[in-house]
Coordinates of C-alpha atoms in Angstrom, one line a residue:
M1 CA 86.5 102.5 121.0
A2 CA 88.9 104.3 118.7
Y3 CA 91.7 102.1 117.4
F4 CA 94.9 103.9 116.3
D5 CA 97.4 101.0 116.3
Y6 CA 97.0 99.6 112.8
T7 CA 100.7 99.1 112.3
S8 CA 100.7 96.6 115.2
A9 CA 97.8 94.6 114.0
K10 CA 94.9 94.9 111.5
P11 CA 91.6 93.1 111.4
V12 CA 91.0 90.7 108.6
D13 CA 88.8 92.2 105.9
E14 CA 85.5 90.3 105.8
R15 CA 85.9 89.7 102.0
V16 CA 89.2 88.0 102.8
L17 CA 87.7 85.8 105.5
E18 CA 84.9 84.8 103.1
A19 CA 87.5 83.7 100.5
M20 CA 89.4 81.7 103.2
L21 CA 86.6 79.7 104.7
P22 CA 86.1 77.1 102.0
Y23 CA 89.8 76.1 102.3
M24 CA 89.3 75.4 106.0
T25 CA 86.4 73.1 105.6
E26 CA 85.8 71.9 102.1
S27 CA 88.9 72.3 99.9
F28 CA 91.4 71.3 102.6
G29 CA 93.8 69.3 100.5
N30 CA 97.6 69.5 100.7
P31 CA 99.1 71.2 97.6
S32 CA 101.7 68.4 97.4
S33 CA 99.1 65.7 97.0
V34 CA 98.6 64.2 93.6
H35 CA 94.8 63.7 93.9
S36 CA 92.1 66.2 93.0
Y37 CA 92.0 67.8 96.5
G38 CA 95.7 68.5 96.2
F39 CA 95.3 69.9 92.7
K40 CA 92.6 72.3 93.9
A41 CA 94.8 73.5 96.8
R42 CA 97.8 73.8 94.5
E43 CA 95.8 75.8 92.0
A44 CA 94.6 78.1 94.8
V45 CA 98.1 78.7 96.1
Q46 CA 99.3 79.6 92.5
E47 CA 96.4 82.0 92.0
A48 CA 97.3 83.8 95.3
R49 CA 100.9 83.9 94.2
E50 CA 100.0 85.6 91.0
K51 CA 97.8 88.2 92.9
V52 CA 100.6 89.1 95.3
A53 CA 103.1 89.4 92.5
K54 CA 100.7 91.6 90.5
L55 CA 100.2 93.9 93.5
V56 CA 103.9 94.9 93.3
N57 CA 104.3 94.6 89.5
G58 CA 106.4 91.5 90.2
G59 CA 106.0 89.6 86.9
G60 CA 109.8 89.5 86.6
G61 CA 110.2 87.3 89.6
T62 CA 108.6 84.8 91.9
V63 CA 106.7 85.0 95.2
V64 CA 107.8 82.7 98.0
F65 CA 105.2 82.4 100.8
T66 CA 106.5 82.5 104.4
S67 CA 105.1 82.6 107.9
G68 CA 105.3 86.4 107.9
A69 CA 107.5 89.4 107.2
T70 CA 110.0 88.4 109.8
E71 CA 110.7 85.1 108.1
A72 CA 110.7 86.8 104.7
N73 CA 113.4 89.2 105.9
N74 CA 115.4 86.4 107.4
L75 CA 115.2 84.5 104.1
A76 CA 116.3 87.6 102.2
I77 CA 119.2 88.6 104.4
I78 CA 120.6 85.2 105.5
G79 CA 119.5 83.2 102.4
Y80 CA 121.0 85.6 100.0
A81 CA 124.2 86.2 102.0
M82 CA 124.9 82.5 102.5
R83 CA 124.2 81.6 98.8
N84 CA 126.5 84.4 97.5
A85 CA 129.3 84.4 100.1
R86 CA 131.8 83.4 97.4
K87 CA 131.2 86.7 95.7
G88 CA 131.8 88.7 98.8
K89 CA 130.9 89.2 102.5
H90 CA 130.2 92.9 102.7
I91 CA 126.6 94.0 103.5
L92 CA 125.0 97.4 104.0
V93 CA 121.9 97.7 106.2
S94 CA 120.2 100.9 107.2
A95 CA 120.3 101.9 110.9
V96 CA 116.5 102.2 111.1
E97 CA 115.6 98.7 109.8
H98 CA 113.1 96.5 111.6
M99 CA 114.8 94.1 114.0
S100 CA 113.9 91.2 111.7
V101 CA 116.6 92.7 109.4
I102 CA 119.0 94.0 111.9
N103 CA 119.2 90.8 114.0
P104 CA 119.8 88.5 110.9
A105 CA 122.6 91.0 109.9
K106 CA 124.1 90.6 113.4
F107 CA 123.9 86.8 113.0
L108 CA 125.8 87.1 109.7
Q109 CA 128.5 89.1 111.5
K110 CA 129.1 86.2 113.7
Q111 CA 129.5 84.0 110.6
G112 CA 132.3 86.2 109.3
F113 CA 130.4 88.7 107.2
E114 CA 131.1 92.4 107.5
V115 CA 128.0 94.5 108.1
E116 CA 128.0 98.3 108.0
Y117 CA 125.0 100.4 109.0
I118 CA 123.8 103.2 106.8
P119 CA 123.2 106.4 108.9
V120 CA 120.1 108.5 108.7
G121 CA 119.4 112.2 109.1
K122 CA 117.1 113.8 111.7
Y123 CA 114.0 112.7 109.7
G124 CA 115.1 109.1 109.4
E125 CA 116.1 109.3 105.7
V126 CA 119.1 107.1 104.8
D127 CA 122.2 108.8 103.5
V128 CA 122.5 107.7 99.9
S129 CA 125.9 109.2 99.5
F130 CA 127.1 106.9 102.3
I131 CA 126.0 103.9 100.3
D132 CA 127.9 105.3 97.2
Q133 CA 131.0 105.8 99.3
K134 CA 130.9 102.4 101.0
L135 CA 130.2 100.2 97.9
R136 CA 133.0 97.7 97.3
D137 CA 133.8 94.9 94.9
D138 CA 132.8 92.5 97.6
T139 CA 129.6 94.2 98.6
I140 CA 126.8 91.7 97.8
L141 CA 123.7 93.1 99.5
V142 CA 122.1 96.3 100.6
S143 CA 118.9 96.3 102.7
V144 CA 116.7 99.3 103.1
Q145 CA 113.0 99.7 104.1
H146 CA 110.7 101.3 101.6
A147 CA 109.2 103.2 104.5
N148 CA 109.8 103.1 108.2
N149 CA 107.2 101.3 110.3
E150 CA 107.6 103.6 113.3
I151 CA 108.2 107.2 112.0
G152 CA 106.6 106.7 108.5
T153 CA 109.5 108.2 106.6
I154 CA 109.6 107.1 103.0
Q155 CA 113.1 106.2 101.9
P156 CA 114.7 107.2 98.5
V157 CA 114.9 103.6 97.3
E158 CA 114.9 104.6 93.6
E159 CA 118.0 106.7 94.2
I160 CA 119.7 103.8 96.1
S161 CA 118.9 101.5 93.2
E162 CA 120.5 103.9 90.7
V163 CA 123.6 104.1 92.9
L164 CA 123.9 100.3 93.1
A165 CA 123.4 99.9 89.4
G166 CA 123.5 96.1 89.8
K167 CA 126.7 96.1 91.7
A168 CA 124.9 94.6 94.7
A169 CA 121.5 93.1 95.3
L170 CA 118.9 95.4 96.8
H171 CA 116.5 94.0 99.4
I172 CA 113.5 96.3 100.3
D173 CA 111.3 95.6 103.3
A174 CA 107.9 96.9 102.0
T175 CA 105.9 95.7 105.0
A176 CA 104.9 99.2 106.0
S177 CA 104.5 100.7 102.5
V178 CA 102.4 98.1 100.6
G179 CA 98.8 99.4 100.5
Q180 CA 99.9 102.9 101.6
I181 CA 102.0 104.1 98.7
E182 CA 102.8 102.8 95.2
V183 CA 105.1 99.7 95.4
D184 CA 106.5 98.7 92.0
V185 CA 109.5 96.5 92.1
E186 CA 110.6 97.6 88.6
K187 CA 110.4 101.3 89.5
I188 CA 112.3 101.0 92.7
G189 CA 114.8 98.4 91.4
A190 CA 114.3 95.8 94.0
D191 CA 115.9 92.4 93.8
M192 CA 114.0 91.1 96.8
L193 CA 110.9 92.6 98.4
T194 CA 109.2 91.7 101.7
I195 CA 105.4 91.8 102.0
S196 CA 103.1 91.1 105.0
S197 CA 99.6 89.7 104.7
N198 CA 98.2 91.3 107.8
D199 CA 99.5 94.7 106.8
I200 CA 97.0 94.6 103.9
Y201 CA 94.1 93.2 106.0
G202 CA 94.9 89.6 105.3
P203 CA 95.4 86.9 108.0
K204 CA 98.3 86.9 110.4
G205 CA 101.0 84.2 110.1
V206 CA 101.6 84.6 106.4
G207 CA 103.9 86.8 104.4
A208 CA 106.0 86.7 101.2
L209 CA 109.3 87.4 99.7
W210 CA 109.3 88.5 96.1
I211 CA 112.5 87.5 94.4
R212 CA 113.8 88.6 91.1
K213 CA 114.6 85.7 88.8
E214 CA 118.3 86.6 88.7
A215 CA 118.6 86.6 92.5
K216 CA 119.7 83.2 94.0
L217 CA 119.0 82.3 97.6
Q218 CA 119.7 79.5 100.0
P219 CA 116.8 78.2 102.1
V220 CA 116.8 78.9 105.8
I221 CA 114.1 76.3 106.7
L222 CA 114.9 72.8 105.5
G223 CA 112.4 69.9 104.9
G224 CA 110.2 68.8 102.1
G225 CA 111.4 71.5 99.6
Q226 CA 108.1 73.3 99.1
E227 CA 108.0 76.8 97.6
N228 CA 110.5 75.9 94.9
G229 CA 112.9 74.6 97.5
L230 CA 113.2 77.9 99.3
R231 CA 110.7 77.4 102.1
S232 CA 109.9 73.9 103.4
G233 CA 106.7 73.1 105.2
S234 CA 103.2 72.3 104.0
E235 CA 101.7 75.5 102.7
N236 CA 99.1 77.2 104.8
V237 CA 96.5 77.2 102.1
P238 CA 93.6 79.1 103.8
S239 CA 95.9 81.9 104.8
I240 CA 97.7 82.1 101.5
V241 CA 94.3 82.3 99.7
G242 CA 93.4 85.1 102.1
F243 CA 96.7 86.9 101.4
G244 CA 95.9 86.7 97.7
K245 CA 92.4 88.1 98.2
A246 CA 93.8 90.9 100.4
A247 CA 96.4 91.7 97.6
E248 CA 93.6 91.8 95.0
I249 CA 91.5 94.2 97.1
T250 CA 94.5 96.4 97.9
A251 CA 95.4 96.7 94.3
M252 CA 91.9 98.1 93.5
E253 CA 91.4 100.3 96.6
W254 CA 94.7 101.6 98.0
R255 CA 94.9 104.9 96.2
E256 CA 91.5 106.1 97.3
E257 CA 92.1 104.7 100.8
A258 CA 95.5 106.4 101.1
E259 CA 94.0 109.8 100.2
R260 CA 91.3 109.4 102.9
L261 CA 93.9 108.4 105.5
R262 CA 96.2 111.3 104.5
R263 CA 93.4 113.7 105.3
L264 CA 92.8 112.2 108.7
R265 CA 96.5 112.1 109.4
D266 CA 97.0 115.7 108.6
R267 CA 94.1 116.7 110.8
I268 CA 95.6 114.8 113.7
I269 CA 99.1 116.3 113.2
D270 CA 97.8 119.9 112.8
N271 CA 95.9 119.7 116.0
V272 CA 98.3 117.6 118.2
L273 CA 101.2 120.0 117.4
K274 CA 99.2 122.8 119.0
I275 CA 99.9 121.1 122.3
E276 CA 102.8 122.8 124.2
E277 CA 106.2 121.2 123.5
S278 CA 105.0 118.6 121.1
Y279 CA 107.1 117.6 118.1
L280 CA 106.6 115.5 115.0
N281 CA 109.0 112.5 114.5
G282 CA 109.8 111.5 110.9
H283 CA 109.7 113.5 107.7
P284 CA 107.0 116.2 107.6
E285 CA 106.2 115.5 103.9
K286 CA 107.8 112.2 102.8
R287 CA 105.8 110.0 105.2
L288 CA 103.2 107.3 105.0
P289 CA 99.6 108.5 104.8
N290 CA 98.6 106.6 107.9
N291 CA 101.5 107.5 110.2
V292 CA 101.5 110.1 113.1
N293 CA 104.5 109.8 115.4
V294 CA 104.8 112.6 117.9
R295 CA 106.8 113.2 121.1
F296 CA 105.9 115.2 124.2
S297 CA 108.4 116.7 126.6
Y298 CA 108.4 115.7 130.3
I299 CA 106.3 112.5 130.1
E300 CA 106.7 108.9 128.9
G301 CA 104.9 107.4 126.0
E302 CA 103.8 104.3 128.0
S303 CA 101.8 106.5 130.4
I304 CA 100.2 108.2 127.4
V305 CA 99.2 104.9 125.8
L306 CA 97.8 103.5 129.1
S307 CA 95.8 106.7 129.8
L308 CA 94.4 106.7 126.3
D309 CA 93.4 103.1 126.6
M310 CA 91.5 103.8 129.7
A311 CA 89.5 106.3 127.6
G312 CA 88.8 103.8 124.9
I313 CA 91.6 104.8 122.5
Q314 CA 94.2 102.3 121.5
A315 CA 97.7 103.6 120.4
S316 CA 101.3 102.6 120.7
T317 CA 104.8 103.8 121.5
G318 CA 106.6 102.2 118.6
S319 CA 107.2 98.9 116.8
A320 CA 104.9 96.2 118.1
C321 CA 107.6 93.6 117.8
S322 CA 109.9 95.4 120.3
S323 CA 107.7 97.8 122.3
K324 CA 107.6 95.5 125.3
T325 CA 111.2 96.4 126.1
L326 CA 112.1 99.4 128.1
Q327 CA 114.8 100.4 125.7
P328 CA 114.2 103.5 123.6
S329 CA 113.4 103.0 120.0
H330 CA 116.6 102.4 118.0
V331 CA 114.9 104.2 115.1
L332 CA 114.5 107.4 117.1
M333 CA 118.0 107.1 118.6
A334 CA 119.4 106.8 115.0
C335 CA 117.6 110.0 114.2
G336 CA 119.6 111.8 116.9
L337 CA 117.0 112.0 119.7
K338 CA 118.0 111.8 123.4
H339 CA 116.8 108.9 125.5
E340 CA 114.2 111.1 127.3
E341 CA 112.9 112.4 124.0
A342 CA 112.6 108.9 122.5
H343 CA 110.7 107.7 125.6
G344 CA 108.1 110.5 125.3
T345 CA 106.8 109.2 121.9
L346 CA 103.3 108.4 120.9
L347 CA 102.6 106.4 117.7
L348 CA 99.2 106.7 116.1
T349 CA 98.6 104.7 112.9
L350 CA 95.4 104.9 111.0
G351 CA 93.6 102.2 109.0
R352 CA 90.7 101.1 106.9
Y353 CA 88.1 101.4 109.6
N354 CA 89.0 104.7 111.2
T355 CA 86.4 107.5 110.9
D356 CA 86.3 111.3 111.5
E357 CA 84.5 110.5 114.7
D358 CA 87.5 108.5 115.9
V359 CA 89.7 111.5 115.3
D360 CA 87.3 113.7 117.1
R361 CA 87.5 111.5 120.1
L362 CA 91.3 111.4 120.0
L363 CA 91.6 115.2 119.8
E364 CA 89.1 115.6 122.6
V365 CA 90.9 113.3 125.0
L366 CA 94.6 113.7 124.2
P367 CA 95.3 117.3 125.3
G368 CA 93.8 116.5 128.7
V369 CA 95.9 113.4 129.1
I370 CA 99.1 115.3 128.3
E371 CA 98.2 118.0 130.8
R372 CA 97.3 115.6 133.5
L373 CA 100.5 113.5 133.1
R374 CA 102.7 116.6 133.0
S375 CA 101.1 117.9 136.2
M376 CA 102.5 114.7 137.9
S377 CA 105.9 114.9 136.3
P378 CA 108.7 116.3 138.4
L379 CA 110.4 117.5 135.2
Y380 CA 107.6 119.8 134.1
R381 CA 107.5 123.4 135.2
R382 CA 105.0 125.8 133.9

């Protein structure tokens, strides 16, 4: 098997699993309890919090643990907007954001907020000048990904931060970028930053929102007031411990790993683009080291994915959170592609356990798959 769907799901690193196990069987206390078991759990959660913050140079803020990146994005968008509505109700969101940002923004529109979508160019880069032009006295929030999870394009977040200059809060969804490129909240000027555990080989079902001390939010989940009142519910201690361990490992290893993945990525791109009428989606240079997003004329991405799976190669057509729908990717459409072009897309994402042999297998199988599918397509003419 050759797995090229690391953006959809990653395995838990064995070192992470080892760190988690004691908190499932021995140190199983509730962090809110006043006895020794509770103290040990509370101590473990705080240690993990510090490790996650350190990964993104987040000493100037706090980490709030959530059930994942989706909840963290909801907390950032809805929580910040609701808390700061008296300052204004104008929000800017990039057109290529994950649906866990776009749908909360749509929810806010129904609550009386005005949301404008920042356009992107053909490579998926946001138009910074649009942000500059649209900033108003009542603009309270701008939300832009650090890098796109589908096409891998890295956004000019530092430029955006300079344009904002504190006039509005900047939320950055770093789900796809943490562990792939440098993520430093001070350098990129983030007021809030979303991080996913599984995207750095930690357990699923846990994520975090880093919040600068000056940023004030309203909780979106109410209950016992855990996580400094911003996220109620008993903490998932084993998963949080695993998240912390994954952050610790990532901080030590990401640079070397990114260089290895970049080499594999470039080898795939160079060879796949030799196939007739194949095109690279996303920025050719400013892209994540693990991302290959290509489209092929005359065939559909779903048929490519199924054919590859039959050959023992796992891939995707786009975001795992929305790829079950038959609608073309909103990211590719925002980049100016036609429906039929967007439908012909194959997403290959590399990870920690990919090898040169995996790439060999992919490059051996893929050209034949494309040729066979095109031979059955009524649109294809030699």
